[in-house]
């Protein structure tokens, strides 16, 4: 499709790793409420990252992940305690990656591979370590280094700086429509991994291409 | 409770007016899908205002309201057309206000009363006009004048400038927890109108006081 692409940059949560794989552990701890908790947890996690950035009250993603879990548990009228919190935050370092991830990364390896995430290093690095995928990545890039959450232009700009490439040389992949909009807005080539068959976000930033999972990107070899 | 309060500032959507009162018209146009549409519409409307601010792609709230409606209809696999869009956007200028609003505003009238909203004037002014409440407000303040959505500190700062008061003299009311967090973060006194019995937002900005509807604010007379 294009040999001008020299680096593949992957979002992490929802793109390489299934954030809803916490469901089982949530089910165990909260008696069958796993699905509800995992959906609300993720929704509030994103919302809090946006709101804190807007308020000028940045907080690392690990703390936002804790805060949003607390909200989700309170909202569902379940009993919150620190022990359960610790178990679930630990679970976030052991999310499952999607089945095609390893094969696709290996196939694309001749190119530079990086992850670029809102996650802070204390959650991102153990996750990638535990997944057994670390050796495949050339860079782990966290917005926490500059305290600018995606989708601010400053966040994508930092990613570009770390990679030391021109923005046209980068293909950015995310399953999060808002993240694709932000990356496109900044000037990356974008591939939306639309795992959940969602409609396009109405943010006036259409992705360059859309795939149902990561297998689609093999055409950029 | 405090005589040092000289102005009462009200958020509009969700606080004075029920954004879910579009439900009936949605039901009519989309065969009983009114509740689903109205919930998703509101959720995406807020999300798009946050995301556009973060991306540096401000767009007036009337356009965000149109975009988010389109997303909601697509997400629910319903048939979108421009005629229905026009009817529903018109409906947004005729939202119902909550039953206690008029009485409470009249009781509090000796103080300066203002609305402060993310809404652009082309939707905000007709709404307040149509409600019959216009004569009760001293100011209609829209973030659109400076293109800074709440909860950015710049938005609340603009509100303060228009009112020409000290921030301690202002009591700000909103049913939106994120808006209360933003206002508290800026330094307003805040009353969260918790109409839906929601848990507190975990954004480290607890409101000064919480009421179940606007009747509670009468203690600030």
PDB file of N, CA, C and O in Angstrom, chain A residues 173-216:
ATOM      1  N   UNK A 173      -2.067   3.531  14.625  1.00  0.00           N
ATOM      2  CA  UNK A 173      -3.217   2.637  14.754  1.00  0.00           C
ATOM      3  C   UNK A 173      -3.868   2.743  16.125  1.00  0.00           C
ATOM      4  O   UNK A 173      -3.178   2.684  17.140  1.00  0.00           O
ATOM      5  N   UNK A 174      -5.176   2.857  16.135  1.00  0.00           N
ATOM      6  CA  UNK A 174      -5.903   2.851  17.396  1.00  0.00           C
ATOM      7  C   UNK A 174      -7.301   2.315  17.153  1.00  0.00           C
ATOM      8  O   UNK A 174      -7.855   2.491  16.073  1.00  0.00           O
ATOM      9  N   UNK A 175      -7.840   1.661  18.169  1.00  0.00           N
ATOM     10  CA  UNK A 175      -9.242   1.232  18.090  1.00  0.00           C
ATOM     11  C   UNK A 175     -10.161   2.339  18.622  1.00  0.00           C
ATOM     12  O   UNK A 175     -11.374   2.243  18.489  1.00  0.00           O
ATOM     13  N   UNK A 176      -9.555   3.362  19.223  1.00  0.00           N
ATOM     14  CA  UNK A 176     -10.326   4.461  19.801  1.00  0.00           C
ATOM     15  C   UNK A 176     -10.537   5.559  18.753  1.00  0.00           C
ATOM     16  O   UNK A 176      -9.579   6.231  18.358  1.00  0.00           O
ATOM     17  N   UNK A 177     -11.763   5.743  18.365  1.00  0.00           N
ATOM     18  CA  UNK A 177     -12.080   6.708  17.315  1.00  0.00           C
ATOM     19  C   UNK A 177     -11.575   8.106  17.636  1.00  0.00           C
ATOM     20  O   UNK A 177     -11.070   8.826  16.769  1.00  0.00           O
ATOM     21  N   UNK A 178     -11.678   8.522  18.885  1.00  0.00           N
ATOM     22  CA  UNK A 178     -11.228   9.869  19.285  1.00  0.00           C
ATOM     23  C   UNK A 178      -9.713  10.005  19.147  1.00  0.00           C
ATOM     24  O   UNK A 178      -9.201  11.093  18.864  1.00  0.00           O
ATOM     25  N   UNK A 179      -8.998   8.905  19.343  1.00  0.00           N
ATOM     26  CA  UNK A 179      -7.532   8.901  19.259  1.00  0.00           C
ATOM     27  C   UNK A 179      -7.111   9.014  17.786  1.00  0.00           C
ATOM     28  O   UNK A 179      -6.172   9.755  17.432  1.00  0.00           O
ATOM     29  N   UNK A 180      -7.838   8.321  16.935  1.00  0.00           N
ATOM     30  CA  UNK A 180      -7.612   8.422  15.488  1.00  0.00           C
ATOM     31  C   UNK A 180      -7.884   9.850  15.012  1.00  0.00           C
ATOM     32  O   UNK A 180      -7.111  10.419  14.226  1.00  0.00           O
ATOM     33  N   UNK A 181      -8.955  10.448  15.521  1.00  0.00           N
ATOM     34  CA  UNK A 181      -9.267  11.836  15.147  1.00  0.00           C
ATOM     35  C   UNK A 181      -8.138  12.775  15.564  1.00  0.00           C
ATOM     36  O   UNK A 181      -7.738  13.657  14.801  1.00  0.00           O
ATOM     37  N   UNK A 182      -7.625  12.575  16.758  1.00  0.00           N
ATOM     38  CA  UNK A 182      -6.538  13.417  17.259  1.00  0.00           C
ATOM     39  C   UNK A 182      -5.260  13.252  16.450  1.00  0.00           C
ATOM     40  O   UNK A 182      -4.569  14.231  16.141  1.00  0.00           O
ATOM     41  N   UNK A 183      -4.955  12.000  16.084  1.00  0.00           N
ATOM     42  CA  UNK A 183      -3.729  11.708  15.333  1.00  0.00           C
ATOM     43  C   UNK A 183      -3.820  12.257  13.909  1.00  0.00           C
ATOM     44  O   UNK A 183      -2.862  12.825  13.379  1.00  0.00           O
ATOM     45  N   UNK A 184      -4.989  12.111  13.316  1.00  0.00           N
ATOM     46  CA  UNK A 184      -5.218  12.633  11.958  1.00  0.00           C
ATOM     47  C   UNK A 184      -5.136  14.163  11.968  1.00  0.00           C
ATOM     48  O   UNK A 184      -4.535  14.783  11.089  1.00  0.00           O
ATOM     49  N   UNK A 185      -5.737  14.753  12.983  1.00  0.00           N
ATOM     50  CA  UNK A 185      -5.715  16.204  13.178  1.00  0.00           C
ATOM     51  C   UNK A 185      -4.276  16.724  13.272  1.00  0.00           C
ATOM     52  O   UNK A 185      -3.946  17.792  12.773  1.00  0.00           O
ATOM     53  N   UNK A 186      -3.405  15.901  13.882  1.00  0.00           N
ATOM     54  CA  UNK A 186      -2.001  16.306  14.012  1.00  0.00           C
ATOM     55  C   UNK A 186      -1.209  16.072  12.730  1.00  0.00           C
ATOM     56  O   UNK A 186      -0.184  16.712  12.482  1.00  0.00           O
ATOM     57  N   UNK A 187      -1.684  15.140  11.904  1.00  0.00           N
ATOM     58  CA  UNK A 187      -0.999  14.927  10.631  1.00  0.00           C
ATOM     59  C   UNK A 187      -0.400  13.541  10.423  1.00  0.00           C
ATOM     60  O   UNK A 187       0.354  13.330   9.471  1.00  0.00           O
ATOM     61  N   UNK A 188      -0.714  12.608  11.324  1.00  0.00           N
ATOM     62  CA  UNK A 188      -0.279  11.224  11.104  1.00  0.00           C
ATOM     63  C   UNK A 188      -1.175  10.560  10.057  1.00  0.00           C
ATOM     64  O   UNK A 188      -2.348  10.912   9.928  1.00  0.00           O
ATOM     65  N   UNK A 189      -0.629   9.582   9.356  1.00  0.00           N
ATOM     66  CA  UNK A 189      -1.482   8.645   8.623  1.00  0.00           C
ATOM     67  C   UNK A 189      -2.148   7.763   9.676  1.00  0.00           C
ATOM     68  O   UNK A 189      -1.514   7.364  10.652  1.00  0.00           O
ATOM     69  N   UNK A 190      -3.408   7.446   9.463  1.00  0.00           N
ATOM     70  CA  UNK A 190      -4.150   6.745  10.517  1.00  0.00           C
ATOM     71  C   UNK A 190      -4.889   5.515   9.997  1.00  0.00           C
ATOM     72  O   UNK A 190      -5.466   5.542   8.907  1.00  0.00           O
ATOM     73  N   UNK A 191      -4.852   4.463  10.802  1.00  0.00           N
ATOM     74  CA  UNK A 191      -5.665   3.276  10.526  1.00  0.00           C
ATOM     75  C   UNK A 191      -6.515   3.007  11.770  1.00  0.00           C
ATOM     76  O   UNK A 191      -5.988   2.719  12.850  1.00  0.00           O
ATOM     77  N   UNK A 192      -7.811   3.126  11.587  1.00  0.00           N
ATOM     78  CA  UNK A 192      -8.730   2.892  12.701  1.00  0.00           C
ATOM     79  C   UNK A 192      -9.020   1.392  12.779  1.00  0.00           C
ATOM     80  O   UNK A 192      -9.521   0.806  11.816  1.00  0.00           O
ATOM     81  N   UNK A 193      -8.671   0.791  13.905  1.00  0.00           N
ATOM     82  CA  UNK A 193      -8.950  -0.630  14.129  1.00  0.00           C
ATOM     83  C   UNK A 193     -10.333  -0.701  14.779  1.00  0.00           C
ATOM     84  O   UNK A 193     -10.474  -0.626  16.002  1.00  0.00           O
ATOM     85  N   UNK A 194     -11.328  -0.830  13.949  1.00  0.00           N
ATOM     86  CA  UNK A 194     -12.714  -0.726  14.414  1.00  0.00           C
ATOM     87  C   UNK A 194     -13.229  -2.085  14.878  1.00  0.00           C
ATOM     88  O   UNK A 194     -14.068  -2.720  14.228  1.00  0.00           O
ATOM     89  N   UNK A 195     -12.712  -2.513  16.030  1.00  0.00           N
ATOM     90  CA  UNK A 195     -13.033  -3.853  16.547  1.00  0.00           C
ATOM     91  C   UNK A 195     -14.508  -4.025  16.863  1.00  0.00           C
ATOM     92  O   UNK A 195     -15.021  -5.141  16.850  1.00  0.00           O
ATOM     93  N   UNK A 196     -15.182  -2.931  17.204  1.00  0.00           N
ATOM     94  CA  UNK A 196     -16.563  -3.066  17.674  1.00  0.00           C
ATOM     95  C   UNK A 196     -17.609  -2.586  16.670  1.00  0.00           C
ATOM     96  O   UNK A 196     -18.754  -2.320  17.045  1.00  0.00           O
ATOM     97  N   UNK A 197     -17.190  -2.481  15.410  1.00  0.00           N
ATOM     98  CA  UNK A 197     -18.125  -2.069  14.347  1.00  0.00           C
ATOM     99  C   UNK A 197     -18.892  -0.803  14.712  1.00  0.00           C
ATOM    100  O   UNK A 197     -20.116  -0.724  14.568  1.00  0.00           O
ATOM    101  N   UNK A 198     -18.172   0.192  15.178  1.00  0.00           N
ATOM    102  CA  UNK A 198     -18.797   1.456  15.571  1.00  0.00           C
ATOM    103  C   UNK A 198     -18.905   2.394  14.374  1.00  0.00           C
ATOM    104  O   UNK A 198     -18.124   2.282  13.425  1.00  0.00           O
ATOM    105  N   UNK A 199     -19.862   3.331  14.413  1.00  0.00           N
ATOM    106  CA  UNK A 199     -19.882   4.346  13.352  1.00  0.00           C
ATOM    107  C   UNK A 199     -18.699   5.297  13.533  1.00  0.00           C
ATOM    108  O   UNK A 199     -18.118   5.381  14.610  1.00  0.00           O
ATOM    109  N   UNK A 200     -18.387   5.981  12.467  1.00  0.00           N
ATOM    110  CA  UNK A 200     -17.268   6.921  12.496  1.00  0.00           C
ATOM    111  C   UNK A 200     -17.584   8.094  13.444  1.00  0.00           C
ATOM    112  O   UNK A 200     -18.731   8.509  13.557  1.00  0.00           O
ATOM    113  N   UNK A 201     -16.561   8.555  14.164  1.00  0.00           N
ATOM    114  CA  UNK A 201     -16.769   9.712  15.036  1.00  0.00           C
ATOM    115  C   UNK A 201     -17.004  10.955  14.180  1.00  0.00           C
ATOM    116  O   UNK A 201     -16.295  11.181  13.197  1.00  0.00           O
ATOM    117  N   UNK A 202     -17.945  11.771  14.596  1.00  0.00           N
ATOM    118  CA  UNK A 202     -18.299  12.979  13.830  1.00  0.00           C
ATOM    119  C   UNK A 202     -17.426  14.146  14.279  1.00  0.00           C
ATOM    120  O   UNK A 202     -17.908  15.147  14.818  1.00  0.00           O
ATOM    121  N   UNK A 203     -16.128  14.002  14.055  1.00  0.00           N
ATOM    122  CA  UNK A 203     -15.167  15.031  14.489  1.00  0.00           C
ATOM    123  C   UNK A 203     -14.401  15.612  13.305  1.00  0.00           C
ATOM    124  O   UNK A 203     -13.362  16.237  13.472  1.00  0.00           O
ATOM    125  N   UNK A 204     -14.936  15.357  12.127  1.00  0.00           N
ATOM    126  CA  UNK A 204     -14.376  15.958  10.918  1.00  0.00           C
ATOM    127  C   UNK A 204     -12.929  15.529  10.640  1.00  0.00           C
ATOM    128  O   UNK A 204     -12.133  16.308  10.118  1.00  0.00           O
ATOM    129  N   UNK A 205     -12.580  14.316  11.073  1.00  0.00           N
ATOM    130  CA  UNK A 205     -11.219  13.806  10.868  1.00  0.00           C
ATOM    131  C   UNK A 205     -11.323  12.337  10.471  1.00  0.00           C
ATOM    132  O   UNK A 205     -11.098  11.446  11.295  1.00  0.00           O
ATOM    133  N   UNK A 206     -11.670  12.068   9.261  1.00  0.00           N
ATOM    134  CA  UNK A 206     -11.857  10.675   8.839  1.00  0.00           C
ATOM    135  C   UNK A 206     -10.512   9.962   8.770  1.00  0.00           C
ATOM    136  O   UNK A 206      -9.534  10.514   8.268  1.00  0.00           O
ATOM    137  N   UNK A 207     -10.445   8.711   9.264  1.00  0.00           N
ATOM    138  CA  UNK A 207      -9.188   7.958   9.175  1.00  0.00           C
ATOM    139  C   UNK A 207      -8.828   7.668   7.724  1.00  0.00           C
ATOM    140  O   UNK A 207      -9.714   7.613   6.868  1.00  0.00           O
ATOM    141  N   UNK A 208      -7.525   7.480   7.466  1.00  0.00           N
ATOM    142  CA  UNK A 208      -7.107   7.119   6.114  1.00  0.00           C
ATOM    143  C   UNK A 208      -7.650   5.757   5.711  1.00  0.00           C
ATOM    144  O   UNK A 208      -7.994   5.512   4.575  1.00  0.00           O
ATOM    145  N   UNK A 209      -7.712   4.858   6.692  1.00  0.00           N
ATOM    146  CA  UNK A 209      -8.202   3.518   6.397  1.00  0.00           C
ATOM    147  C   UNK A 209      -8.796   2.903   7.671  1.00  0.00           C
ATOM    148  O   UNK A 209      -8.508   3.350   8.784  1.00  0.00           O
ATOM    149  N   UNK A 210      -9.645   1.913   7.456  1.00  0.00           N
ATOM    150  CA  UNK A 210     -10.330   1.261   8.581  1.00  0.00           C
ATOM    151  C   UNK A 210     -10.176  -0.244   8.428  1.00  0.00           C
ATOM    152  O   UNK A 210     -10.406  -0.787   7.342  1.00  0.00           O
ATOM    153  N   UNK A 211      -9.776  -0.922   9.507  1.00  0.00           N
ATOM    154  CA  UNK A 211      -9.695  -2.387   9.493  1.00  0.00           C
ATOM    155  C   UNK A 211     -10.508  -2.940  10.658  1.00  0.00           C
ATOM    156  O   UNK A 211     -10.652  -2.277  11.680  1.00  0.00           O
ATOM    157  N   UNK A 212     -10.947  -4.183  10.530  1.00  0.00           N
ATOM    158  CA  UNK A 212     -11.747  -4.752  11.619  1.00  0.00           C
ATOM    159  C   UNK A 212     -10.861  -5.291  12.747  1.00  0.00           C
ATOM    160  O   UNK A 212     -11.290  -5.434  13.887  1.00  0.00           O
ATOM    161  N   UNK A 213      -9.614  -5.615  12.415  1.00  0.00           N
ATOM    162  CA  UNK A 213      -8.630  -5.955  13.446  1.00  0.00           C
ATOM    163  C   UNK A 213      -7.239  -5.649  12.878  1.00  0.00           C
ATOM    164  O   UNK A 213      -7.132  -5.119  11.767  1.00  0.00           O
ATOM    165  N   UNK A 214      -6.192  -6.004  13.612  1.00  0.00           N
ATOM    166  CA  UNK A 214      -4.851  -5.580  13.182  1.00  0.00           C
ATOM    167  C   UNK A 214      -4.336  -6.311  11.940  1.00  0.00           C
ATOM    168  O   UNK A 214      -3.378  -5.858  11.305  1.00  0.00           O
ATOM    169  N   UNK A 215      -4.951  -7.414  11.583  1.00  0.00           N
ATOM    170  CA  UNK A 215      -4.506  -8.122  10.375  1.00  0.00           C
ATOM    171  C   UNK A 215      -4.482  -7.217   9.150  1.00  0.00           C
ATOM    172  O   UNK A 215      -3.637  -7.368   8.270  1.00  0.00           O
ATOM    173  N   UNK A 216      -5.400  -6.276   9.129  1.00  0.00           N
ATOM    174  CA  UNK A 216      -5.510  -5.381   7.985  1.00  0.00           C
ATOM    175  C   UNK A 216      -4.238  -4.604   7.678  1.00  0.00           C
ATOM    176  O   UNK A 216      -3.948  -4.286   6.519  1.00  0.00           O
TER     177      UNK A 216
END
